[in-house]
Short mmCIF file of C-alpha atoms in Angstrom, two decimals:
data_model
loop_
_atom_site.label_atom_id
_atom_site.label_comp_id
_atom_site.label_asym_id
_atom_site.label_seq_id
_atom_site.Cartn_x
_atom_site.Cartn_y
_atom_site.Cartn_z
CA MET A 1 22.52 -70.66 7.10
CA SER A 2 25.88 -69.21 4.83
CA PRO A 3 25.64 -65.87 3.53
CA LEU A 4 25.96 -65.94 -0.44
CA THR A 5 29.35 -64.06 -1.29
CA ILE A 6 30.02 -63.56 -5.31
CA THR A 7 33.03 -62.64 -6.58
CA SER A 8 33.93 -61.69 -9.70
CA ARG A 9 37.54 -62.08 -11.64
CA ASP A 10 38.41 -62.98 -15.32
CA ALA A 11 40.05 -66.02 -16.92
CA ALA A 12 41.93 -66.19 -19.87
CA THR A 13 38.22 -67.45 -21.28
CA GLY A 14 36.21 -64.73 -20.11
CA PRO A 15 34.40 -64.39 -16.65
CA VAL A 16 34.54 -65.89 -14.20
CA LEU A 17 32.19 -65.89 -11.26
CA GLU A 18 32.65 -67.56 -7.37
CA ILE A 19 29.53 -68.61 -5.91
CA THR A 20 29.82 -69.51 -2.09
CA GLY A 21 27.38 -69.86 0.57
CA ASP A 22 23.14 -70.49 -0.28
CA LEU A 23 22.17 -69.80 -2.87
CA ASP A 24 18.45 -69.50 -2.32
CA TYR A 25 15.03 -67.92 -2.28
CA GLU A 26 16.37 -65.11 -0.85
CA SER A 27 19.80 -64.75 -2.13
CA ALA A 28 19.66 -65.17 -6.07
CA PRO A 29 19.05 -61.83 -6.71
CA ASP A 30 22.39 -61.22 -5.64
CA LEU A 31 23.47 -63.70 -8.52
CA ARG A 32 20.57 -62.51 -11.05
CA LYS A 33 22.26 -58.74 -10.29
CA SER A 34 25.81 -59.58 -10.28
CA LEU A 35 24.87 -61.47 -14.14
CA ASP A 36 23.29 -58.39 -15.13
CA SER A 37 26.07 -56.42 -14.82
CA LEU A 38 28.28 -58.47 -16.37
CA THR A 39 30.74 -57.85 -19.87
CA LEU A 40 30.20 -61.58 -21.70
CA THR A 41 31.25 -60.56 -25.41
CA SER A 42 30.93 -63.08 -28.03
CA GLY A 43 32.35 -66.41 -28.34
CA GLN A 44 33.79 -66.00 -24.27
CA LEU A 45 32.90 -68.15 -21.69
CA LEU A 46 30.90 -67.62 -18.09
CA VAL A 47 32.12 -70.30 -15.93
CA LEU A 48 30.77 -70.42 -12.41
CA ASP A 49 32.40 -71.72 -9.47
CA LEU A 50 30.53 -73.75 -7.33
CA ALA A 51 33.02 -74.99 -5.01
CA GLY A 52 32.35 -73.00 -1.94
CA LEU A 53 28.66 -73.73 -2.91
CA GLU A 54 26.82 -74.70 0.53
CA PHE A 55 23.16 -74.84 -0.80
CA CYS A 56 21.17 -74.40 -3.78
CA ASP A 57 17.78 -74.40 -3.65
CA SER A 58 14.83 -74.47 -6.84
CA SER A 59 15.53 -70.76 -6.85
CA GLY A 60 19.08 -71.27 -6.90
CA ILE A 61 18.94 -73.62 -9.80
CA THR A 62 16.71 -70.84 -11.58
CA THR A 63 19.27 -68.46 -11.89
CA LEU A 64 22.05 -71.04 -13.08
CA LEU A 65 19.36 -70.91 -16.32
CA ALA A 66 19.27 -67.86 -16.14
CA ALA A 67 23.13 -67.63 -16.45
CA ARG A 68 23.40 -69.65 -19.37
CA ASN A 69 20.71 -68.05 -20.80
CA LEU A 70 22.15 -64.68 -20.57
CA ALA A 71 25.40 -66.40 -21.93
CA THR A 72 23.71 -67.45 -24.74
CA GLU A 73 22.33 -64.63 -25.88
CA LEU A 74 25.30 -62.45 -25.72
CA GLY A 75 26.67 -65.34 -28.44
CA GLY A 76 28.63 -66.67 -25.54
CA GLY A 77 28.96 -70.35 -23.58
CA MET A 78 28.34 -71.37 -19.65
CA ALA A 79 30.14 -73.47 -17.32
CA LEU A 80 29.93 -74.65 -14.31
CA ALA A 81 32.99 -75.74 -12.48
CA ALA A 82 33.11 -78.12 -9.01
CA VAL A 83 29.59 -78.47 -8.37
CA PRO A 84 28.76 -80.14 -4.92
CA ALA A 85 27.78 -83.27 -4.62
CA ASN A 86 24.22 -82.49 -3.06
CA THR A 87 23.59 -80.21 -6.42
CA ALA A 88 25.14 -82.29 -8.71
CA ARG A 89 23.02 -84.87 -7.16
CA ILE A 90 19.53 -82.78 -7.67
CA LEU A 91 20.85 -81.18 -11.13
CA SER A 92 20.92 -84.93 -12.25
CA ILE A 93 17.54 -86.31 -11.15
CA ILE A 94 15.83 -83.17 -12.61
CA GLY A 95 17.64 -83.55 -15.74
CA LEU A 96 20.21 -80.96 -16.28
CA ASP A 97 23.40 -82.36 -16.17
CA ARG A 98 22.95 -83.09 -19.80
CA VAL A 99 21.84 -79.52 -20.09
CA PHE A 100 25.04 -77.28 -18.02
CA THR A 101 28.31 -78.35 -19.51
CA ILE A 102 30.31 -80.10 -15.91
CA HIS A 103 33.63 -79.29 -15.60
CA PRO A 104 35.17 -80.56 -12.15
CA ASP A 105 37.26 -77.60 -11.15
CA THR A 106 37.60 -73.85 -12.96
CA SER A 107 41.67 -74.42 -13.80
CA THR A 108 39.26 -77.49 -16.33
CA ALA A 109 36.69 -74.73 -16.82
CA THR A 110 39.46 -72.24 -18.25
CA ASN A 111 41.84 -74.22 -19.82
CA PRO A 112 41.22 -72.02 -23.88
CA SER A 113 42.17 -75.92 -25.34
CA SER A 114 38.70 -76.97 -22.87
CA THR A 115 35.95 -74.42 -24.15
CA ALA A 116 35.57 -75.59 -27.16
CA ARG A 117 31.57 -76.17 -27.48
CA MET B 1 23.14 3.47 26.85
CA GLY B 2 22.29 -0.53 25.00
CA ALA B 3 20.03 -0.85 22.71
CA THR B 4 18.81 -3.63 25.86
CA ASP B 5 18.62 -1.39 28.47
CA ALA B 6 16.11 1.16 26.45
CA VAL B 7 13.68 -2.04 25.30
CA PHE B 8 14.25 -2.18 29.54
CA ILE B 9 12.93 1.17 30.45
CA SER B 10 9.80 1.00 28.64
CA LEU B 11 8.95 -2.44 30.14
CA LEU B 12 8.78 -0.49 33.50
CA GLU B 13 6.95 2.55 31.59
CA ASP B 14 4.32 -0.08 30.58
CA SER B 15 1.64 0.39 33.70
CA ALA B 16 -0.76 -2.11 34.96
CA GLU B 17 -2.89 -0.51 33.78
CA GLU B 18 -2.01 -0.41 30.43
CA LEU B 19 -1.00 -4.83 31.13
CA TYR B 20 -4.83 -4.84 32.28
CA GLU B 21 -5.97 -3.54 28.84
CA GLN B 22 -3.58 -4.92 26.32
CA ALA B 23 -2.78 -8.53 28.24
CA PRO B 24 -2.84 -11.30 25.60
CA CYS B 25 -5.83 -12.68 27.07
CA GLY B 26 -9.14 -11.50 27.98
CA TYR B 27 -9.78 -10.41 32.13
CA LEU B 28 -12.88 -9.62 32.96
CA SER B 29 -14.45 -9.18 36.96
CA THR B 30 -19.08 -9.95 37.71
CA LEU B 31 -19.78 -10.04 40.72
CA MET B 32 -21.39 -12.78 42.13
CA ASP B 33 -24.96 -12.43 39.91
CA GLY B 34 -22.77 -12.70 37.16
CA THR B 35 -22.84 -9.22 35.73
CA ILE B 36 -19.77 -8.16 34.08
CA ALA B 37 -18.21 -5.07 36.43
CA LYS B 38 -14.92 -5.24 34.66
CA ILE B 39 -13.44 -5.78 31.05
CA ASN B 40 -10.28 -5.46 29.28
CA THR B 41 -9.49 -4.19 26.08
CA THR B 42 -8.56 -7.36 24.70
CA LEU B 43 -12.36 -9.54 25.08
CA LEU B 44 -14.09 -6.64 24.21
CA ASP B 45 -11.83 -6.43 20.59
CA TRP B 46 -12.90 -10.12 20.09
CA LEU B 47 -16.09 -9.51 21.13
CA GLY B 48 -16.58 -6.66 18.99
CA LEU B 49 -18.10 -4.33 21.46
CA SER B 50 -18.14 -1.07 23.56
CA ARG B 51 -17.29 -1.49 27.42
CA ALA B 52 -20.59 1.33 27.81
CA GLN B 53 -23.11 -1.47 26.07
CA VAL B 54 -21.18 -4.44 28.75
CA VAL B 55 -20.97 -3.14 32.11
CA GLY B 56 -23.06 -3.15 33.88
CA ARG B 57 -25.70 -4.10 31.25
CA MET B 58 -24.38 -7.74 30.45
CA ARG B 59 -23.62 -11.14 32.75
CA PHE B 60 -20.61 -13.05 31.54
CA ALA B 61 -23.53 -15.79 30.51
CA ASP B 62 -24.53 -13.80 27.82
CA LEU B 63 -21.19 -13.90 26.23
CA LEU B 64 -21.24 -17.35 25.49
CA THR B 65 -22.98 -19.18 22.45
CA VAL B 66 -26.30 -20.71 23.22
CA GLY B 67 -24.60 -23.92 23.51
CA GLY B 68 -21.75 -22.37 25.70
CA LYS B 69 -24.37 -20.21 28.06
CA LEU B 70 -25.83 -23.94 28.47
CA TYR B 71 -22.55 -25.22 29.59
CA HIS B 72 -21.90 -22.72 32.03
CA GLU B 73 -25.12 -23.06 33.66
CA THR B 74 -24.76 -26.64 33.90
CA HIS B 75 -21.67 -26.90 35.41
CA PHE B 76 -19.55 -23.87 35.24
CA ALA B 77 -21.41 -21.59 37.74
CA PRO B 78 -22.29 -24.79 40.32
CA LEU B 79 -18.44 -25.98 40.15
CA LEU B 80 -17.59 -22.69 40.85
CA GLN B 81 -20.03 -21.80 43.61
CA MET B 82 -18.88 -24.75 45.44
CA LYS B 83 -14.91 -24.96 45.11
CA GLY B 84 -14.30 -20.99 44.24
CA GLU B 85 -12.52 -21.74 41.56
CA VAL B 86 -12.39 -23.64 38.13
CA SER B 87 -9.73 -23.64 35.61
CA GLY B 88 -9.27 -24.58 32.16
CA ILE B 89 -12.31 -25.30 30.79
CA ALA B 90 -13.54 -24.80 27.22
CA LEU B 91 -15.98 -22.32 26.17
CA ASP B 92 -17.26 -21.30 22.77
CA ILE B 93 -17.66 -16.94 23.22
CA LYS B 94 -19.66 -15.38 20.52
CA ALA B 95 -17.09 -13.15 18.86
CA ALA B 96 -17.15 -10.25 16.33
CA GLY B 97 -18.59 -11.35 13.08
CA LYS B 98 -21.01 -13.36 14.15
CA GLN B 99 -18.40 -15.40 14.91
CA ARG B 100 -17.83 -18.73 17.49
CA MET B 101 -14.39 -18.18 19.31
CA PRO B 102 -12.89 -21.44 20.95
CA VAL B 103 -11.69 -20.10 24.54
CA LEU B 104 -10.27 -21.52 28.10
CA VAL B 105 -12.14 -19.80 30.92
CA THR B 106 -10.32 -20.19 34.42
CA SER B 107 -11.82 -18.37 36.85
CA LYS B 108 -11.87 -17.61 40.67
CA VAL B 109 -14.00 -16.30 43.54
CA LYS B 110 -12.35 -13.09 45.23
CA THR B 111 -13.36 -14.31 48.79
CA SER B 112 -13.80 -11.03 52.14
CA ASP B 113 -11.65 -11.02 55.63
CA ASP B 114 -14.36 -13.00 56.89
CA GLY B 115 -14.50 -15.53 53.75
CA GLU B 116 -17.98 -13.54 52.17
CA PRO B 117 -17.47 -13.74 48.47
CA LEU B 118 -17.59 -10.46 46.55
CA LEU B 119 -16.82 -10.97 43.23
CA ILE B 120 -15.61 -13.69 40.71
CA ARG B 121 -12.62 -13.07 38.44
CA THR B 122 -12.16 -14.31 35.02
CA THR B 123 -9.48 -14.88 32.55
CA VAL B 124 -10.42 -15.88 28.90
CA PHE B 125 -7.47 -17.27 26.44
CA ASP B 126 -7.87 -18.10 22.87
CA ALA B 127 -7.89 -21.48 21.99
CA ARG B 128 -8.80 -20.96 18.91
CA ASP B 129 -5.29 -22.44 17.43
CA ARG B 130 -5.70 -25.30 20.15
CA ARG B 131 -9.29 -26.44 19.18
CA ALA B 132 -7.66 -26.16 15.55
CA TYR B 133 -4.78 -29.00 16.72
CA GLU B 134 -7.43 -31.05 18.62
CA THR B 135 -9.72 -31.09 15.16
CA GLU B 136 -6.64 -32.31 13.46
CA LEU B 137 -5.86 -34.83 15.61
CA LEU B 138 -9.51 -35.83 15.41
CA ARG B 139 -9.69 -35.97 12.20
CA GLY B 140 -6.23 -37.92 11.50
CA ARG B 141 -7.30 -40.27 13.90
CA GLN B 142 -10.74 -40.95 12.05
CA ALA B 143 -8.24 -41.16 9.41
CA ALA B 144 -6.69 -43.98 10.68
CA GLU B 145 -9.49 -45.64 11.53
CA GLU B 146 -10.79 -45.76 8.19
CA ALA B 147 -7.62 -47.04 6.90
CA ARG B 148 -7.45 -50.00 9.17
CA ARG B 149 -11.10 -50.61 7.92
CA GLN B 150 -10.38 -50.53 5.01
CA ALA B 151 -6.97 -52.29 6.14
CA GLU B 152 -8.79 -55.41 6.97
CA ALA B 153 -11.33 -56.13 4.16
CA ASP B 154 -8.91 -55.56 1.93
CA ARG B 155 -7.12 -58.13 3.52
CA GLU B 156 -10.18 -60.60 4.20
CA ARG B 157 -10.86 -59.72 0.45
CA LEU B 158 -7.39 -60.73 -0.47
CA GLN B 159 -7.94 -64.13 1.68
CA GLU B 160 -11.15 -64.99 0.15
CA ALA B 161 -9.39 -64.65 -3.46
CA LEU B 162 -6.33 -66.36 -2.01
CA ALA B 163 -8.53 -69.55 -1.01
CA VAL B 164 -10.61 -69.57 -4.39
CA LEU B 165 -7.09 -70.33 -5.47
CA GLN B 166 -5.56 -72.69 -3.95
CA GLN B 167 -8.92 -74.99 -4.47
CA ASN B 168 -7.96 -74.35 -7.81
CA LEU B 169 -4.72 -76.07 -8.11
CA LEU B 170 -5.94 -79.05 -6.26
CA PRO B 171 -8.35 -81.42 -6.35
CA ALA B 172 -11.36 -80.78 -3.90
CA GLU B 173 -11.40 -84.66 -3.58
CA LEU B 174 -10.13 -87.23 -5.45
CA PRO B 175 -12.51 -89.20 -7.89
CA LYS B 176 -14.03 -93.13 -7.52
CA VAL B 177 -11.59 -95.02 -9.34
CA PRO B 178 -13.55 -98.38 -10.14
CA GLY B 179 -10.84 -101.28 -8.44
CA LEU B 180 -8.45 -98.41 -7.60
CA GLU B 181 -8.26 -96.77 -3.86
CA ALA B 182 -6.57 -93.16 -3.88
CA ALA B 183 -5.28 -91.00 -1.51
CA SER B 184 -3.83 -87.77 -1.19
CA TYR B 185 -2.33 -85.39 1.27
CA TYR B 186 -0.82 -81.63 0.50
CA HIS B 187 1.39 -79.90 3.65
CA THR B 188 1.55 -76.14 2.99
CA ALA B 189 5.04 -74.54 4.55
CA SER B 190 3.60 -71.27 4.65
CA PRO B 191 -0.02 -69.99 4.88
CA ASP B 192 0.57 -67.60 3.57
CA LEU B 193 2.51 -68.07 0.53
CA LEU B 194 0.53 -70.35 -2.07
CA GLY B 195 1.88 -73.16 -2.74
CA GLY B 196 3.88 -74.61 -6.28
CA ASP B 197 3.11 -78.51 -5.64
CA PHE B 198 0.04 -80.10 -7.49
CA TYR B 199 -1.79 -83.66 -8.78
CA ASP B 200 -5.03 -84.18 -9.61
CA LEU B 201 -6.37 -87.71 -10.67
CA PHE B 202 -8.80 -87.72 -13.61
CA PRO B 203 -11.30 -90.03 -16.12
CA LEU B 204 -9.49 -90.22 -19.81
CA ASP B 205 -12.28 -92.37 -20.79
CA ALA B 206 -14.30 -95.51 -19.81
CA ASP B 207 -11.61 -97.77 -19.13
CA ARG B 208 -8.75 -95.34 -18.81
CA TRP B 209 -7.93 -93.00 -15.76
CA ALA B 210 -4.72 -90.20 -15.65
CA PHE B 211 -2.70 -88.98 -12.52
CA PHE B 212 -0.33 -86.32 -12.15
CA LEU B 213 2.10 -84.70 -9.94
CA GLY B 214 4.64 -82.04 -9.68
CA ASP B 215 6.39 -79.29 -7.99
CA VAL B 216 6.44 -75.07 -10.04
CA CYS B 217 9.63 -73.14 -9.27
CA GLY B 218 9.28 -71.11 -6.50
CA LYS B 219 6.66 -69.84 -4.57
CA GLY B 220 3.80 -67.17 -4.30
CA PRO B 221 1.13 -65.34 -6.55
CA GLN B 222 3.87 -65.65 -9.50
CA ALA B 223 4.42 -69.66 -9.20
CA ALA B 224 0.76 -70.41 -7.96
CA ALA B 225 0.17 -68.36 -11.78
CA VAL B 226 2.35 -71.10 -13.25
CA THR B 227 0.58 -73.99 -11.27
CA SER B 228 -2.28 -73.50 -12.51
CA LEU B 229 -1.39 -73.20 -16.13
CA THR B 230 0.23 -76.77 -15.76
CA ARG B 231 -2.71 -78.22 -13.86
CA TYR B 232 -5.41 -77.53 -17.19
CA THR B 233 -2.35 -77.87 -20.17
CA LEU B 234 -2.04 -81.23 -18.60
CA ARG B 235 -5.86 -81.78 -18.20
CA ALA B 236 -6.38 -80.86 -21.22
CA ALA B 237 -3.78 -82.28 -23.30
CA ALA B 238 -4.19 -86.07 -21.51
CA LEU B 239 -7.75 -85.65 -23.15
CA HIS B 240 -6.35 -84.82 -26.35
CA ASP B 241 -4.05 -87.54 -26.82
CA PRO B 242 -2.75 -89.89 -23.85
CA ASP B 243 0.70 -90.76 -24.25
CA PRO B 244 2.49 -89.57 -21.02
CA VAL B 245 5.67 -88.04 -23.34
CA THR B 246 3.24 -86.16 -25.77
CA VAL B 247 1.29 -84.75 -22.75
CA LEU B 248 4.53 -83.61 -21.37
CA SER B 249 5.80 -82.21 -24.29
CA THR B 250 3.27 -80.37 -24.41
CA LEU B 251 2.99 -78.56 -20.89
CA ASN B 252 7.05 -78.48 -21.61
CA THR B 253 5.94 -75.76 -25.18
CA VAL B 254 3.43 -74.30 -23.49
CA LEU B 255 5.30 -72.88 -20.74
CA HIS B 256 8.19 -72.79 -22.12
CA GLU B 257 7.01 -70.27 -25.06
CA ARG B 258 4.78 -68.20 -21.86
CA TYR B 259 8.28 -67.42 -19.25
CA THR B 260 10.39 -67.67 -22.41
CA SER B 261 11.02 -64.26 -22.46
CA GLY B 262 11.89 -62.66 -19.24
CA ASP B 263 11.93 -64.94 -15.99
CA THR B 264 12.15 -68.43 -16.21
CA ARG B 265 9.78 -70.79 -14.91
CA TYR B 266 9.64 -74.52 -15.29
CA CYS B 267 8.30 -77.24 -13.30
CA THR B 268 9.33 -80.90 -12.77
CA ALA B 269 5.78 -83.41 -13.02
CA ILE B 270 5.43 -87.04 -13.61
CA PHE B 271 1.95 -87.95 -15.67
CA GLY B 272 1.19 -91.30 -16.30
CA VAL B 273 -2.29 -92.97 -17.53
CA LEU B 274 -4.26 -96.48 -15.52
CA ASN B 275 -5.79 -98.87 -17.21
CA PRO B 276 -7.64 -101.10 -14.64
CA VAL B 277 -6.59 -105.41 -16.79
CA ASP B 278 -8.70 -108.02 -15.05
CA ASP B 279 -6.69 -108.28 -11.57
CA HIS B 280 -3.95 -105.58 -11.96
CA VAL B 281 -4.14 -101.94 -13.47
CA SER B 282 -1.11 -100.99 -16.07
CA VAL B 283 0.85 -97.88 -15.48
CA HIS B 284 2.82 -95.89 -17.94
CA LEU B 285 3.71 -93.06 -16.55
CA ALA B 286 6.91 -89.94 -18.14
CA SER B 287 8.78 -87.95 -16.04
CA GLY B 288 9.97 -84.58 -16.68
CA GLY B 289 12.76 -83.76 -13.65
CA HIS B 290 10.90 -85.62 -11.21
CA PRO B 291 12.32 -87.48 -8.26
CA SER B 292 11.32 -91.89 -8.77
CA ALA B 293 7.95 -92.78 -8.27
CA LEU B 294 8.03 -95.58 -5.17
CA ILE B 295 6.02 -98.64 -5.12
CA GLN B 296 5.02 -100.61 -1.88
CA HIS B 297 4.61 -104.06 -3.00
CA ALA B 298 2.28 -106.42 -1.45
CA ASP B 299 5.01 -108.72 -0.56
CA GLY B 300 6.71 -105.71 2.20
CA THR B 301 9.12 -104.79 -0.32
CA ALA B 302 9.26 -101.09 -1.70
CA ASP B 303 11.22 -100.40 -5.10
CA TYR B 304 11.46 -96.63 -7.01
CA LEU B 305 10.25 -96.66 -10.60
CA PRO B 306 13.36 -94.48 -12.63
CA THR B 307 12.73 -92.56 -14.35
CA PRO B 308 16.60 -91.16 -15.04
CA GLY B 309 17.32 -88.12 -17.39
CA GLY B 310 14.03 -86.83 -18.18
CA MET B 311 14.52 -82.67 -18.13
CA LEU B 312 12.94 -80.16 -16.15
CA VAL B 313 9.63 -79.44 -17.91
CA GLY B 314 9.22 -75.66 -19.65
CA VAL B 315 13.43 -74.97 -19.90
CA LEU B 316 14.45 -76.38 -22.81
CA PRO B 317 12.36 -76.24 -26.46
CA GLY B 318 11.92 -79.94 -27.11
CA ALA B 319 13.11 -81.55 -23.60
CA GLN B 320 13.01 -84.70 -23.44
CA PHE B 321 11.46 -87.31 -20.96
CA GLU B 322 12.02 -90.41 -19.41
CA THR B 323 8.68 -92.85 -19.93
CA ALA B 324 8.04 -96.33 -17.82
CA ARG B 325 6.21 -98.99 -17.00
CA THR B 326 4.26 -101.47 -14.66
CA GLN B 327 2.23 -103.12 -13.26
CA LEU B 328 0.01 -102.64 -9.79
CA PHE B 329 -1.14 -106.30 -8.55
CA PRO B 330 -3.60 -106.33 -5.58
CA GLY B 331 -1.66 -104.85 -2.62
CA ASP B 332 0.58 -102.59 -4.60
CA THR B 333 0.65 -99.08 -3.92
CA LEU B 334 2.01 -96.46 -6.23
CA LEU B 335 3.51 -93.62 -4.52
CA LEU B 336 4.55 -90.59 -6.18
CA TYR B 337 5.45 -87.18 -4.20
CA THR B 338 7.48 -83.78 -4.29
CA ASP B 339 10.85 -83.34 -2.93
CA GLY B 340 9.84 -81.71 0.06
CA LEU B 341 9.62 -85.24 1.11
CA THR B 342 13.02 -86.43 0.77
CA GLU B 343 14.59 -82.44 1.09
CA ALA B 344 13.77 -82.94 4.65
CA ARG B 345 16.28 -82.50 6.35
CA THR B 346 16.43 -85.02 10.06
CA GLY B 347 18.21 -85.46 12.99
CA PRO B 348 20.70 -82.96 15.19
CA ASP B 349 23.00 -82.85 12.29
CA ARG B 350 20.05 -81.71 9.71
CA GLU B 351 20.48 -84.73 7.27
CA LEU B 352 18.94 -84.60 4.14
CA TYR B 353 15.94 -87.26 4.74
CA GLY B 354 16.78 -88.97 1.45
CA GLU B 355 15.21 -91.69 -1.12
CA ASP B 356 16.80 -94.13 0.65
CA ALA B 357 15.24 -94.32 4.06
CA LEU B 358 11.54 -92.59 2.09
CA ARG B 359 11.94 -97.22 0.25
CA ALA B 360 13.21 -98.44 3.77
CA PHE B 361 10.45 -96.84 5.62
CA THR B 362 7.87 -97.59 3.02
CA ALA B 363 9.08 -101.50 3.33
CA ALA B 364 8.11 -101.13 6.34
CA GLN B 365 4.74 -100.01 6.65
CA PRO B 366 1.78 -102.91 6.52
CA ALA B 367 1.00 -103.09 2.73
CA ALA B 368 -2.45 -102.59 3.67
CA GLY B 369 -3.54 -99.67 0.55
CA PRO B 370 -2.55 -96.02 -0.27
CA GLN B 371 -4.90 -94.57 2.65
CA VAL B 372 -2.50 -96.74 5.12
CA LEU B 373 0.73 -95.16 3.15
CA ILE B 374 -0.41 -91.73 3.03
CA THR B 375 -1.40 -91.72 6.67
CA ALA B 376 1.98 -93.00 7.89
CA LEU B 377 3.47 -90.51 5.93
CA THR B 378 1.66 -87.88 7.19
CA GLY B 379 2.71 -89.08 10.13
CA LEU B 380 6.64 -88.91 9.20
CA LEU B 381 6.19 -85.47 7.40
CA THR B 382 4.83 -83.54 10.90
CA GLY B 383 7.49 -86.10 12.84
CA PHE B 384 9.94 -83.87 10.58
CA GLY B 385 9.15 -81.37 12.31
CA ASP B 386 11.05 -77.05 11.05
CA GLY B 387 12.95 -79.99 8.18
CA LEU B 388 10.82 -80.29 6.40
CA ASP B 389 10.01 -76.37 5.16
CA ASP B 390 8.87 -77.13 1.83
CA ASP B 391 5.24 -77.99 0.55
CA THR B 392 5.27 -81.40 -0.15
CA ALA B 393 2.40 -83.57 -2.26
CA LEU B 394 1.76 -86.41 -1.93
CA LEU B 395 -0.67 -89.34 -4.00
CA ALA B 396 -0.84 -92.48 -3.69
CA LEU B 397 -2.31 -94.92 -5.91
CA GLY B 398 -3.02 -98.74 -5.38
CA VAL B 399 -5.16 -102.04 -5.85
CA PRO B 400 -7.00 -103.14 -3.40
CA ALA B 401 -6.08 -106.76 -1.80
CA PRO B 402 -9.15 -108.88 -1.90
CA LEU B 403 -10.56 -108.71 1.23
CA PRO B 404 -8.80 -112.28 3.50
CA THR B 405 -10.95 -115.24 3.82
CA PRO B 406 -12.50 -115.75 7.06
CA VAL B 407 -11.25 -118.61 8.55
CA SER B 408 -15.03 -120.62 8.75
CA GLU B 409 -14.64 -121.21 4.86
CA ASP B 410 -11.53 -122.35 5.01
CA LEU B 411 -12.27 -126.45 5.59
CA ARG B 412 -8.70 -127.88 4.40
#
């Protein structure tokens, strides 16, 4: 078990949240709180950088969906970057690999030319 | 001369007599028969009596309430006679204004030089505050006892409610389907959290049966509510139109509408229809984000029935579901499971158990029907120990192999 840490920074495209550690039933509310305090303006892209994500259970998936819903409500977009293999496998089983915009890494995700949706 | 010195001087002038009369406790001296010989003002004030009414006229026991008098006669006086002193005995005296006043009494017998008892000296302490404190303690303890009883009763009621709810989430037993054998198993990861896994098997009409198995995201009462909603929606939708994609789409609409505002609630599920035809059973199923079903064949192989791309149910309007068809021949068993099984951690490195291992395990089991396979998988789950930290549901459906022909009838 490794604790969840969430680091926020701003890229040209919009906010980037770096999520490291375990995203599970215990820690998912922390990410939910970070999302609630996020400022995302219309047309911006929220990027969740999952390069340091070590574990993600169904509560974690729920929170990723919540992030997507929130970004959509605010008139922006949402993308995942650097999804670890195990989480990518789960996203594929549950069909969400076709729902989330997924980039190989954050620099690709935050490249202004790639944000066209 | 300082103020402190003045106080000290006035204390010196406080005579022994004054101290006796105005002491912060009651003093009295009685003859050996209890007749009061001497009493101080403090005690007289408490009693609301004058010295003339008491001295030589009343005995110590006369100052006590009926209960106090009884206790004095049966315990206090005999003990005093035996030991020469008693201390800290709680008694009630008849105070002024017909009030009952709790006191603590200490008595000591004064004897002559040759040991002959002369009189009894008694101090009487006001115990009203202390008694009130004790009463409060008692009341507090009674309140705590009552709260504990109430909490236990509440917990029992809650456990009954949980048990009823849990029974609502799973069929008490699987129905008997002609030409089909069915077996199931449910592993609960935590006894006090209602699980989110579900399965069912039920008739659609005279010829066809429906089955489903799935996993609601999360645990506890919220998940259980979704599980219940999911189970009954699937059953009702199947009776209306059993096409697997239509059934999952109906569930998707119901869950999405119910939970679209606020908390996201979703499930993964496989729903299918069984149609026994001649020597086999045809299966038509659809998956919404659920791990693929596994088929154990009569010939000792095992293969997944892939349904890639089927989406989680309840997340997106108009979600897409994948269908698959197969036929089960005698000796074949279709296995549905939740990801507690494949996501279990095994070995010292806590490796993911995974789908390949499940297929290999299943292929290695004798193709002896659903119950035998479920029993083997139950053993596998038990072997995972604490590597299995999620609820896990298993449902196996198979066509029984024909009984082996007895050797004696084999006349070749």
